[in-house]
PDB file of C-alpha atoms in Angstrom:
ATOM      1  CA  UNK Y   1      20.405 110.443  40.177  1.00  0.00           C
ATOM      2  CA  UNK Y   2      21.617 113.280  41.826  1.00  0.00           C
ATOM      3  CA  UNK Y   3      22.821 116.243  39.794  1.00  0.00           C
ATOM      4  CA  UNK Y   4      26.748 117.046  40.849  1.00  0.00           C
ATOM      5  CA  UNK Y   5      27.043 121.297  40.685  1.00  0.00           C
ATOM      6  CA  UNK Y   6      30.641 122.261  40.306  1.00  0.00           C
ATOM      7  CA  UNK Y   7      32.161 125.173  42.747  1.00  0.00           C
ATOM      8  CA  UNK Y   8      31.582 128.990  41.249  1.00  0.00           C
ATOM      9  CA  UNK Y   9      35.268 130.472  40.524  1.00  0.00           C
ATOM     10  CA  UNK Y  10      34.503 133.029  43.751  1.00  0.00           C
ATOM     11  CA  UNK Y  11      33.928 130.038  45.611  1.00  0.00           C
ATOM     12  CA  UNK Y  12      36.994 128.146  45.136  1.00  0.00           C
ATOM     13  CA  UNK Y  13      38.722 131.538  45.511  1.00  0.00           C
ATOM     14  CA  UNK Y  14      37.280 132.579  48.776  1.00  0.00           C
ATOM     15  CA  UNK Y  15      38.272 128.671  50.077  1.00  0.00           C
ATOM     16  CA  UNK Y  16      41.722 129.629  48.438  1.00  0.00           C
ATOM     17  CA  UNK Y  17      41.975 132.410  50.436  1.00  0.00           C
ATOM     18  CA  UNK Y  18      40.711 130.486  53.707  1.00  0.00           C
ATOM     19  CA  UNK Y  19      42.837 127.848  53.630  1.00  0.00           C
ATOM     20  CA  UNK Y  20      46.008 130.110  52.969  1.00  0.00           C
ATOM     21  CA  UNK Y  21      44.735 132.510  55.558  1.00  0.00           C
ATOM     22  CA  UNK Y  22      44.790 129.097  58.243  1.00  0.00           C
ATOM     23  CA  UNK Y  23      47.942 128.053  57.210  1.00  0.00           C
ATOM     24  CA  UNK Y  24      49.627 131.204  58.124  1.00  0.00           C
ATOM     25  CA  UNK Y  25      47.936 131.786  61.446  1.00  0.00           C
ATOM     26  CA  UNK Y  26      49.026 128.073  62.283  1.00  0.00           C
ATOM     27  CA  UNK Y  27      52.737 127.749  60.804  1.00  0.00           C
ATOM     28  CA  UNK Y  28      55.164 127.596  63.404  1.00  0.00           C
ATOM     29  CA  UNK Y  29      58.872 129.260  63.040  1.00  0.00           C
ATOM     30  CA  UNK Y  30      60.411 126.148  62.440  1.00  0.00           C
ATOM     31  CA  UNK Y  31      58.442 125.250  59.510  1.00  0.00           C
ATOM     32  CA  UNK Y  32      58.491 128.819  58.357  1.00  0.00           C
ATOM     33  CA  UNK Y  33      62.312 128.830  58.214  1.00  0.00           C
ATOM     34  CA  UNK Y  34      62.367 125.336  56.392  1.00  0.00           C
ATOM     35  CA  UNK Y  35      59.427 126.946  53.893  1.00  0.00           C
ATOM     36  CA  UNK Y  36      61.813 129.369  53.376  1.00  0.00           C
ATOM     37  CA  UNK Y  37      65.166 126.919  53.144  1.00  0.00           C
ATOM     38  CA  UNK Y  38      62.861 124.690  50.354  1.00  0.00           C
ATOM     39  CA  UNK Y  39      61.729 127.966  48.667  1.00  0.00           C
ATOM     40  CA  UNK Y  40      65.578 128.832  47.711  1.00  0.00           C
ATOM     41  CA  UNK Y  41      66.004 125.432  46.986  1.00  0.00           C
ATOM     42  CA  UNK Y  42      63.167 124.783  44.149  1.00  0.00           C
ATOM     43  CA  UNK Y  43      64.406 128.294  42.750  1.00  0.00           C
ATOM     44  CA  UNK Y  44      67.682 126.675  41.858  1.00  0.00           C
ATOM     45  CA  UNK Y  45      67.701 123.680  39.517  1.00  0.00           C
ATOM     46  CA  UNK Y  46      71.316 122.334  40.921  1.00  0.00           C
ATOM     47  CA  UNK Y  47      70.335 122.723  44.274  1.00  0.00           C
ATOM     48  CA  UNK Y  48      67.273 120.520  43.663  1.00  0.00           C
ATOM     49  CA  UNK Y  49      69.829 117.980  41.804  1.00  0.00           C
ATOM     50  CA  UNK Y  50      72.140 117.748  44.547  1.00  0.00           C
ATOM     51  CA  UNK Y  51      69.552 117.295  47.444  1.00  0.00           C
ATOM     52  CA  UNK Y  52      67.648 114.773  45.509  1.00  0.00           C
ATOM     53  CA  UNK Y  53      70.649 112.636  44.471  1.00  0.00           C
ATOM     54  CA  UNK Y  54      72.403 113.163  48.016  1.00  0.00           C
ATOM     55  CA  UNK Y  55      69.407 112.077  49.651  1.00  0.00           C
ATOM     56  CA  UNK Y  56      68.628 108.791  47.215  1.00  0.00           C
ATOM     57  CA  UNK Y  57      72.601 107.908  46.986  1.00  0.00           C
ATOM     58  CA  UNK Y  58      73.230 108.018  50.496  1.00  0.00           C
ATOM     59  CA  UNK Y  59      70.746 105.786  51.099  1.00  0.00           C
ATOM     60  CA  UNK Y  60      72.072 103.711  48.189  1.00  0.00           C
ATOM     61  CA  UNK Y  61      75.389 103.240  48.269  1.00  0.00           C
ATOM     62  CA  UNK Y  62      76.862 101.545  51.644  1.00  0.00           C
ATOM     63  CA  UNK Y  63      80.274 101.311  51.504  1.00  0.00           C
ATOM     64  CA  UNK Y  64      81.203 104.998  53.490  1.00  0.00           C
ATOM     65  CA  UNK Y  65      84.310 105.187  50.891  1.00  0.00           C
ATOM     66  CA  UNK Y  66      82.396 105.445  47.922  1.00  0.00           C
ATOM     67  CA  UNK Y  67      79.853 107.465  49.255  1.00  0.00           C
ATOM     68  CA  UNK Y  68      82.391 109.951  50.327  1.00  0.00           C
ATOM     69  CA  UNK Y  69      83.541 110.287  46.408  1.00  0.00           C
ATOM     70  CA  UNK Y  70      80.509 110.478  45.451  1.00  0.00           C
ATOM     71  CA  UNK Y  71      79.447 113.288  47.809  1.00  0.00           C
ATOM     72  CA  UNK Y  72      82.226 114.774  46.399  1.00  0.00           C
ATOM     73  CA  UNK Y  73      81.557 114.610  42.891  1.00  0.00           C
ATOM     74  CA  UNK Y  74      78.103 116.202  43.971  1.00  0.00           C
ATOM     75  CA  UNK Y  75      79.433 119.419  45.173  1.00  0.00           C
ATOM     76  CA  UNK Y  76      81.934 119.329  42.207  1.00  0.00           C
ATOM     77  CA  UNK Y  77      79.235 118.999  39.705  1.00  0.00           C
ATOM     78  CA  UNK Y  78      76.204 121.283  41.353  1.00  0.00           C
ATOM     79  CA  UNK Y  79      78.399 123.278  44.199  1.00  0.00           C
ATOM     80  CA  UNK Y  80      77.446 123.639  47.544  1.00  0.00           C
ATOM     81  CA  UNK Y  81      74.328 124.510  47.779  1.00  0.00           C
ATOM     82  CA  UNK Y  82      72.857 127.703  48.220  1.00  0.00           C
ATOM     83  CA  UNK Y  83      69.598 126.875  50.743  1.00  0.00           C
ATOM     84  CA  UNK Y  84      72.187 125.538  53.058  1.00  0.00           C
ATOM     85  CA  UNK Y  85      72.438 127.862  56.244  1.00  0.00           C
ATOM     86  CA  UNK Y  86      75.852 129.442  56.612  1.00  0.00           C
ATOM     87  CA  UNK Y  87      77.362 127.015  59.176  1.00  0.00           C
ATOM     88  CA  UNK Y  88      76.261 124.315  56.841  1.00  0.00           C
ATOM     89  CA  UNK Y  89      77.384 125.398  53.788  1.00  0.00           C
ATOM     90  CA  UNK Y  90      80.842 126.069  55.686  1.00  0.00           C
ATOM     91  CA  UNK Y  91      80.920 122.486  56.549  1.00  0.00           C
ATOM     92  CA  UNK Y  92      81.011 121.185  53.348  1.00  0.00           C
ATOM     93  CA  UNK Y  93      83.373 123.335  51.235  1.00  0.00           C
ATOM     94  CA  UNK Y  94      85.433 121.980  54.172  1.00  0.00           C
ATOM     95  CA  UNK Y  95      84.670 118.594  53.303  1.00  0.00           C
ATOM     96  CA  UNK Y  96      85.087 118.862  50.020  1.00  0.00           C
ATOM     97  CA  UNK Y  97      88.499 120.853  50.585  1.00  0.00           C
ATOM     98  CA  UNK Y  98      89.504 117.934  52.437  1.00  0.00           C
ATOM     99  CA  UNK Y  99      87.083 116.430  55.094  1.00  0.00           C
ATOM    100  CA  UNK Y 100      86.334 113.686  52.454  1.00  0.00           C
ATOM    101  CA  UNK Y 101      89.515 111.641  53.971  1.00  0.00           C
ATOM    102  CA  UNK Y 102      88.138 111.415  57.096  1.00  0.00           C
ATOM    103  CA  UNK Y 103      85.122 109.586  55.616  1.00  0.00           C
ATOM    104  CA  UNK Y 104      84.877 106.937  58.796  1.00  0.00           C
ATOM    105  CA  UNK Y 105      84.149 110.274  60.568  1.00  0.00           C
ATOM    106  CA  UNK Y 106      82.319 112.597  58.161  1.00  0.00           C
ATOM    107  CA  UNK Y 107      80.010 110.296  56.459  1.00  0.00           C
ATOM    108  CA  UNK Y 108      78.047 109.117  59.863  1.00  0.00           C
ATOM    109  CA  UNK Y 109      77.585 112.953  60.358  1.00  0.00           C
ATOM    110  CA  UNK Y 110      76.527 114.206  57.183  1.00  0.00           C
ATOM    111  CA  UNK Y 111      74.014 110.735  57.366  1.00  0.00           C
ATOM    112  CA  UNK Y 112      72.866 111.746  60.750  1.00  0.00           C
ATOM    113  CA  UNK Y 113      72.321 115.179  59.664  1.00  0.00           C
ATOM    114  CA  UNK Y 114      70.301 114.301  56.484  1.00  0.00           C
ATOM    115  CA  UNK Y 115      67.983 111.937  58.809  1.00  0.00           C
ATOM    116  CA  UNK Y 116      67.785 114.655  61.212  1.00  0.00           C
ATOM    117  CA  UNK Y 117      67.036 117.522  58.749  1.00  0.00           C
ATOM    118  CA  UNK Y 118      64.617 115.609  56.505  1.00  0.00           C
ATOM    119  CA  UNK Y 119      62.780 113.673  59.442  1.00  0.00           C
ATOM    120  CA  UNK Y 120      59.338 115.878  58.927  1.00  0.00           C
ATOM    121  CA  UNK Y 121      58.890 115.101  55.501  1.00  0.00           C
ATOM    122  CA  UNK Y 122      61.139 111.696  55.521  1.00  0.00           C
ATOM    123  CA  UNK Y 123      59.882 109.091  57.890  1.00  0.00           C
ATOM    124  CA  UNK Y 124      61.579 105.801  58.606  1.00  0.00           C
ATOM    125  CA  UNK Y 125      59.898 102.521  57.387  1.00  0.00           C
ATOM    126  CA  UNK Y 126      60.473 101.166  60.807  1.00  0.00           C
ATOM    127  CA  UNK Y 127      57.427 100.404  63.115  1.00  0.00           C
ATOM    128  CA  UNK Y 128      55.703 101.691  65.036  1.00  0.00           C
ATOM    129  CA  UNK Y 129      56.776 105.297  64.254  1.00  0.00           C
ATOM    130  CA  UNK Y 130      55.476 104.484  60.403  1.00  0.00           C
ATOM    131  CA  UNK Y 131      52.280 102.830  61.525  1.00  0.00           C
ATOM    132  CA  UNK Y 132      51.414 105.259  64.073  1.00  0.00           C
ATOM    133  CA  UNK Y 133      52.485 108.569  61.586  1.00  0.00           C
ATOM    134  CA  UNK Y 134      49.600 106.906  59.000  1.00  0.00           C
ATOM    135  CA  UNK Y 135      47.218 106.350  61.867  1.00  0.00           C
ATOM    136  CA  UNK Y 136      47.361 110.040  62.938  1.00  0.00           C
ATOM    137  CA  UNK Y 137      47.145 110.940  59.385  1.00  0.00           C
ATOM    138  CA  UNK Y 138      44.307 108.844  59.120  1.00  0.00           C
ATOM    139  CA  UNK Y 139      42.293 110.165  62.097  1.00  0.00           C
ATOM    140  CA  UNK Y 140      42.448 113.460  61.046  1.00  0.00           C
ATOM    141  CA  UNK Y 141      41.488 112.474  57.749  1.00  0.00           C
ATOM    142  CA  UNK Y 142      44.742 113.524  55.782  1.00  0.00           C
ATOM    143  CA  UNK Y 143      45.826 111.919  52.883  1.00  0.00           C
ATOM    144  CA  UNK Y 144      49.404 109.839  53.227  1.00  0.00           C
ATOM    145  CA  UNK Y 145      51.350 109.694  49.744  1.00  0.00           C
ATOM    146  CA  UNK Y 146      54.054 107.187  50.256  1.00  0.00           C
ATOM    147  CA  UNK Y 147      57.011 107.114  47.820  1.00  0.00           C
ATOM    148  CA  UNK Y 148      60.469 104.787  48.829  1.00  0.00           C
ATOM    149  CA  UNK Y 149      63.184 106.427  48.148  1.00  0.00           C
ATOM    150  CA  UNK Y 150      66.313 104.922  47.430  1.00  0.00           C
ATOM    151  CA  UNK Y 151      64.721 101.302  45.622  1.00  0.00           C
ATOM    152  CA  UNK Y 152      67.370  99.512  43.040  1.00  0.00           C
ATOM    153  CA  UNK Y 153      66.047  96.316  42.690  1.00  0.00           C
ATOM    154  CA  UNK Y 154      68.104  93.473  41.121  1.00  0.00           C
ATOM    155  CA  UNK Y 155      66.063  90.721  39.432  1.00  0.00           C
ATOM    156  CA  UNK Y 156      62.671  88.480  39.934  1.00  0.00           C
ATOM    157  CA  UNK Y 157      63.811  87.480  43.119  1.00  0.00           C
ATOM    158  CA  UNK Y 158      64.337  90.596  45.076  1.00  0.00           C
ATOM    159  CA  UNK Y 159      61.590  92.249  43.357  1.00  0.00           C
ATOM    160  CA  UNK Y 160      59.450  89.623  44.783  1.00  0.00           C
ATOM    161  CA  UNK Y 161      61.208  89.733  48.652  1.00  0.00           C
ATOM    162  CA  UNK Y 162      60.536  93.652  48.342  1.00  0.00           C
ATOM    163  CA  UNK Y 163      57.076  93.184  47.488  1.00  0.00           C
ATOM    164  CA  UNK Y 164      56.278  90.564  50.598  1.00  0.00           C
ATOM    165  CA  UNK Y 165      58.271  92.922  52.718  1.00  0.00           C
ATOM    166  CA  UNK Y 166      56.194  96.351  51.915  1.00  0.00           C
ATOM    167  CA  UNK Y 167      52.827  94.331  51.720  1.00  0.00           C
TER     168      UNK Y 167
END
């Protein structure tokens, strides 16, 4: 049996500082502005509630009506949040001024822009892109966590179809 000798403090330190060092060398601008954008967001609990809640309802609820409302409600409830870039956070105190009743318009945009914003940490079930994403990940030996976002499940039946489909 082989005896298992846990890392020194200086030693998990010094690959702290290594890995942190690496990161920063390799970040690109992009992902340093949306470092930033997430930083403001986890600082503000309502922020965090209103991008968690627009992200799972809007890929809940299907009827572009309701969805509207309940975008709405959202900005009602935790205001517009404060991560949002200028231009963005423009856009929706005017749609929640009054850009709601043009739903049939506004809703394909904000849902194009929440796909579009969220696509680097937010992939699409859809293959291939999902089967090659966890290849690459695989290759270079990264781990994958996979949560589905936006799962209501009504009764034994579905349950079951949703567990054939994502096996």
């Amino acid at each position: 049996m082989t005896k298992v000798t846990m890392p020194t403090v200086n030693e998990v330190k010094d690959w702290m500082r290594k890995l942190y060092d690496t990161s920063q060398q390799t970040i690109t601008d992009r992902e340093r502005k949306d470092q930033e954008m997430y930083a403001i967001m986890v600082k503000r609990p309502e922020d965090k509630k209103f991008m968690v809640k627009m992200l799972d309802e809007s890929s809940q609820i299907r009827d572009s009506k309701k969805l509207a409302k309940r975008i709405g409600e959202l900005i009602d409830v935790y205001g517009v949040p404060k991560f949002l870039n200028p231009f963005y956070s423009f856009l929706f105190k005017v749609y929640n001024w009054g850009g709601k009743y043009f739903y049939p318009i506004a809703i394909p945009i904000i849902k194009w822009q929440l796909r579009s914003k969220t696509s680097r940490v937010i992939l699409d079930e859809a293959r291939p892109a999902l089967t090659k994403h966890l290849a690459e990940r695989n290759k270079a030996e990264i781990g994958q966590n996979v949560n589905l976002l936006g799962e209501v499940v009504l009764g034994d039946g579905e349950a079951a179809q949703r567990y054939q489909h994502y096996l």
